[in-house]
Every structure is written in C-alpha cells, then in structure tokens.
C-alpha cells in the first residue's frame, strides 16, 4: 500500500431542482396569545413583525411534516424518490436524540436505503444542510439529495413566557438537490460564535428554551452583513444583482435592518414570511422560498441569497439559482 486511496469522481456542481413546504393547520393569532400572557397585537407586530404563526398538532410530528414538505419538493423537482441517495433533516427540536429522524423520513417516502442523518445547526440548519449536500455531490458521495428543515419549536417553548412564546412556530421546508454541470449552489460562508452559546438555549430535557433577545438582536444586525457580502463574492455575483434575499425569519426588524445595510437593488424580492409563520428556525428559509416561488415573486433562474443564523450561535449563507 502506497498510502493513497482512490476517490470517487464527483459532479462539477449541485443545483436545487425543487422546493416544498408544509405549514401546520392550526393558525395562532396574536390575539389568542394575548389571552394567555400579558402582551398585545400592537407590541408583537411592532417589536417582531409577527401577526400569526402555526402550531403543529399531535398528528403533525417533525417526521410527518418533513415527509409532506419533501414529498412536495420531489413532485416539484420531477425527481423520483427512488433516485434520492442522501437525506438530511436539519432540526434542533427533535423529540429524542435516538434515533435520528432522517431514516424514518426516507422510509416513509419510499426512498429505499439512502445515507440519512439529522443535523443540528439551529436556525442556520437548512443552509448547513444545503452546503453538506452540495459538497457530497461534488465529491461523488451523492447524486440526488433531499435537504429538509423541520421544527416543532412549540414543544420546547414555554407558552407562559411572553419573551419567547410570541416568536416561535412550527413547520417544514425541503429542497431536492442534484448533480449539475452548471453549479446553482454557491460556496457557503459559515461560522459560529460559541462564546454566545447561552444566548439561546434549552438547559436539559425537562426545560424550555431561554433566550437573551437583546444580545441575539445585536449580533444578528451587526455581525452577519460581511458574511452575506462574502457569499455573493465567492459565488461571483454582485450583491446589487441579487434577485431575492431570503434570510432566516427571526424577527422582521432584523430582516429590514439587513436589507438596509446590504444595499441591494431597489426591486429585490425580500422574504417576510415571518409575518404569518413566526420564527420556524431551520424551516424558515425553505418555507419562505417555497411561498415566494408560488406567488411568482421569485422566478426560475433568479439568484437568491440565503442567510441562516441562530442558536450556537451559528450562521451560514450562500447564493443559489432558483429552480
Ligand atoms: C425578543 C425581543 C422581541 C424583545 O424585544 P426587546 O425590545 O429586546 O425587549 P426586552 O426584552 O428588552 O423587553 C422590553 C420590555 O418589554 C417587555 N416585554 C417582553 N416581551 C413582551 C411581550 N411579548 N409583550 C409585551 N411586553 C413584553 C419586557 O418585559 C420589558 O419590560 P420592562 O421594560 O418593563 O422590563 C427582541 O429582543 C428580539 O426580537 N430579539 C431577537 C430574538 C430572535 O431573533 N431570536 C431568534 C433568533 S434565531
């Protein structure tokens, strides 16, 4: 043995062929929340920009929602379930650490025996997953991957804590990623700031989420713009030419602050799905993009800058070409 092993030949790049989403049936308005905790519609809309969010019911588990969102993404992509060889479920609200959810999701979609794993990068999870899928395709480990962001944040939120219960909701979004000679997923710019690991946390399995809202807000509005610019630079796209900006839907004021800082073109399409979905962590970016595509705000071939960020603290951004 000469100390060197064979590698598989990978594809030139990866591309998203279709998106899909699943929104839980139950709509929870600010008015409903204000009947339980001391808050009001005006405060919530002004501070976080949310009018309503969705709460998942007993028959809407993370696996159920993932299967629904991924099934829709598969249908939109034209890719057959049996061709998928990698399934990544990004989530930070799994009900238990064992087993991972991805194998069951794959089984329920009749995908067969793909590589399947869960990934926890909190609200940046979908962008981490997209990068992992694109890299697997480029290195030859995969040809067709499913990347899903799915959350039941309400399981880990104290519905009596007005600092968090107004913000979080449930849902799932998914993308089908395929090998392509013409790359449609740009290089990721990712990172973390573990010094702030307690800024959003769940202490143990008996506890609810705790959040230092102010420090998260400050971090998101001051530290992430350079990474967004760098993601455009690495993809070879002028930030002034980006067609759609789809950041994690944490807070409408964070979205608007980023839009102001980044100086996009005037008619850029901006994701503001938070208004009706709340903050759905790793599901928020694919949920928002699916809706924008369905409404015709984003068209085939448009460039979109994705930017996930959240607990960890973690962040990841990349430019994609929309299916
Ligand atoms: C959570 C957040 C909305 C709170 O807004 P804020 O302006 O920082 O508010 P504060 O926590 O400083 O609280 C200000 C006052 O509003 C009160 N308040 C907090 N939540 C309230 C609510 N839902 N309704 C009414 N009043 C509320 C506080 O008790 C406090 O009252 P006091 O001044 O009498 O003590 C804001 O910090 C935020 O959105 N941060 C980002 C969080 C985020 O994006 N998390 C997800 C990241 S993935």
PDB file of C-alpha atoms in Angstrom, residues 16 18-25 54 60-77 109 126 146-151 170-176 246 273 276-277 280 282-295 323:
ATOM      1  CA  UNK A  16     -31.734  22.831  -6.484  1.00  0.00           C
ATOM      2  CA  UNK A  18     -37.476  21.910  -6.467  1.00  0.00           C
ATOM      3  CA  UNK A  19     -38.739  23.253  -3.149  1.00  0.00           C
ATOM      4  CA  UNK A  20     -41.662  22.160  -0.993  1.00  0.00           C
ATOM      5  CA  UNK A  21     -43.227  23.167   2.303  1.00  0.00           C
ATOM      6  CA  UNK A  22     -45.634  22.067   4.979  1.00  0.00           C
ATOM      7  CA  UNK A  23     -47.485  24.507   7.222  1.00  0.00           C
ATOM      8  CA  UNK A  24     -49.349  23.089  10.212  1.00  0.00           C
ATOM      9  CA  UNK A  25     -53.127  23.510  10.110  1.00  0.00           C
ATOM     10  CA  UNK A  54     -48.701  27.923  13.067  1.00  0.00           C
ATOM     11  CA  UNK A  60     -48.054  16.795  12.731  1.00  0.00           C
ATOM     12  CA  UNK A  61     -44.775  15.413  14.082  1.00  0.00           C
ATOM     13  CA  UNK A  62     -41.416  16.554  12.707  1.00  0.00           C
ATOM     14  CA  UNK A  63     -41.350  13.360  10.643  1.00  0.00           C
ATOM     15  CA  UNK A  64     -44.926  13.922   9.359  1.00  0.00           C
ATOM     16  CA  UNK A  65     -44.142  17.494   8.356  1.00  0.00           C
ATOM     17  CA  UNK A  66     -40.800  16.509   6.783  1.00  0.00           C
ATOM     18  CA  UNK A  67     -42.471  13.810   4.693  1.00  0.00           C
ATOM     19  CA  UNK A  68     -45.131  16.266   3.482  1.00  0.00           C
ATOM     20  CA  UNK A  69     -42.635  19.025   2.612  1.00  0.00           C
ATOM     21  CA  UNK A  70     -40.188  16.623   0.956  1.00  0.00           C
ATOM     22  CA  UNK A  71     -42.972  14.913  -0.992  1.00  0.00           C
ATOM     23  CA  UNK A  72     -43.975  18.277  -2.413  1.00  0.00           C
ATOM     24  CA  UNK A  73     -40.341  19.161  -3.206  1.00  0.00           C
ATOM     25  CA  UNK A  74     -39.928  15.838  -5.025  1.00  0.00           C
ATOM     26  CA  UNK A  75     -43.102  16.455  -7.050  1.00  0.00           C
ATOM     27  CA  UNK A  76     -41.935  19.980  -7.936  1.00  0.00           C
ATOM     28  CA  UNK A  77     -38.482  18.727  -8.948  1.00  0.00           C
ATOM     29  CA  UNK A 109     -41.038   8.484   1.290  1.00  0.00           C
ATOM     30  CA  UNK A 126     -31.059  24.458   6.334  1.00  0.00           C
ATOM     31  CA  UNK A 146     -33.075  15.825  -0.051  1.00  0.00           C
ATOM     32  CA  UNK A 147     -32.410  18.653   2.400  1.00  0.00           C
ATOM     33  CA  UNK A 148     -35.203  19.267   4.888  1.00  0.00           C
ATOM     34  CA  UNK A 149     -35.568  21.883   7.625  1.00  0.00           C
ATOM     35  CA  UNK A 150     -38.290  20.861  10.081  1.00  0.00           C
ATOM     36  CA  UNK A 151     -39.192  22.071  13.561  1.00  0.00           C
ATOM     37  CA  UNK A 170     -43.736  25.078  13.655  1.00  0.00           C
ATOM     38  CA  UNK A 171     -43.338  23.884  10.067  1.00  0.00           C
ATOM     39  CA  UNK A 172     -41.118  22.207   7.484  1.00  0.00           C
ATOM     40  CA  UNK A 173     -39.497  23.076   4.175  1.00  0.00           C
ATOM     41  CA  UNK A 174     -37.458  20.957   1.789  1.00  0.00           C
ATOM     42  CA  UNK A 175     -35.271  21.109  -1.312  1.00  0.00           C
ATOM     43  CA  UNK A 176     -34.208  18.479  -3.845  1.00  0.00           C
ATOM     44  CA  UNK A 246     -34.100  35.049   1.945  1.00  0.00           C
ATOM     45  CA  UNK A 273     -42.727  35.020   5.731  1.00  0.00           C
ATOM     46  CA  UNK A 276     -47.636  34.758   9.042  1.00  0.00           C
ATOM     47  CA  UNK A 277     -45.305  31.898  10.080  1.00  0.00           C
ATOM     48  CA  UNK A 280     -39.623  28.376  12.496  1.00  0.00           C
ATOM     49  CA  UNK A 282     -34.317  25.683  10.257  1.00  0.00           C
ATOM     50  CA  UNK A 283     -37.636  25.501   8.365  1.00  0.00           C
ATOM     51  CA  UNK A 284     -37.934  29.245   7.836  1.00  0.00           C
ATOM     52  CA  UNK A 285     -35.800  29.668   4.700  1.00  0.00           C
ATOM     53  CA  UNK A 286     -37.320  26.849   2.594  1.00  0.00           C
ATOM     54  CA  UNK A 287     -40.815  27.782   3.856  1.00  0.00           C
ATOM     55  CA  UNK A 288     -40.298  31.379   2.762  1.00  0.00           C
ATOM     56  CA  UNK A 289     -38.754  30.480  -0.596  1.00  0.00           C
ATOM     57  CA  UNK A 290     -41.471  27.982  -1.496  1.00  0.00           C
ATOM     58  CA  UNK A 291     -44.108  30.667  -0.863  1.00  0.00           C
ATOM     59  CA  UNK A 292     -42.176  33.263  -2.885  1.00  0.00           C
ATOM     60  CA  UNK A 293     -41.903  30.858  -5.824  1.00  0.00           C
ATOM     61  CA  UNK A 294     -45.615  30.006  -5.615  1.00  0.00           C
ATOM     62  CA  UNK A 295     -46.572  33.685  -5.553  1.00  0.00           C
ATOM     63  CA  UNK A 323     -35.475  26.266  -9.750  1.00  0.00           C
TER      64      UNK A 323
END
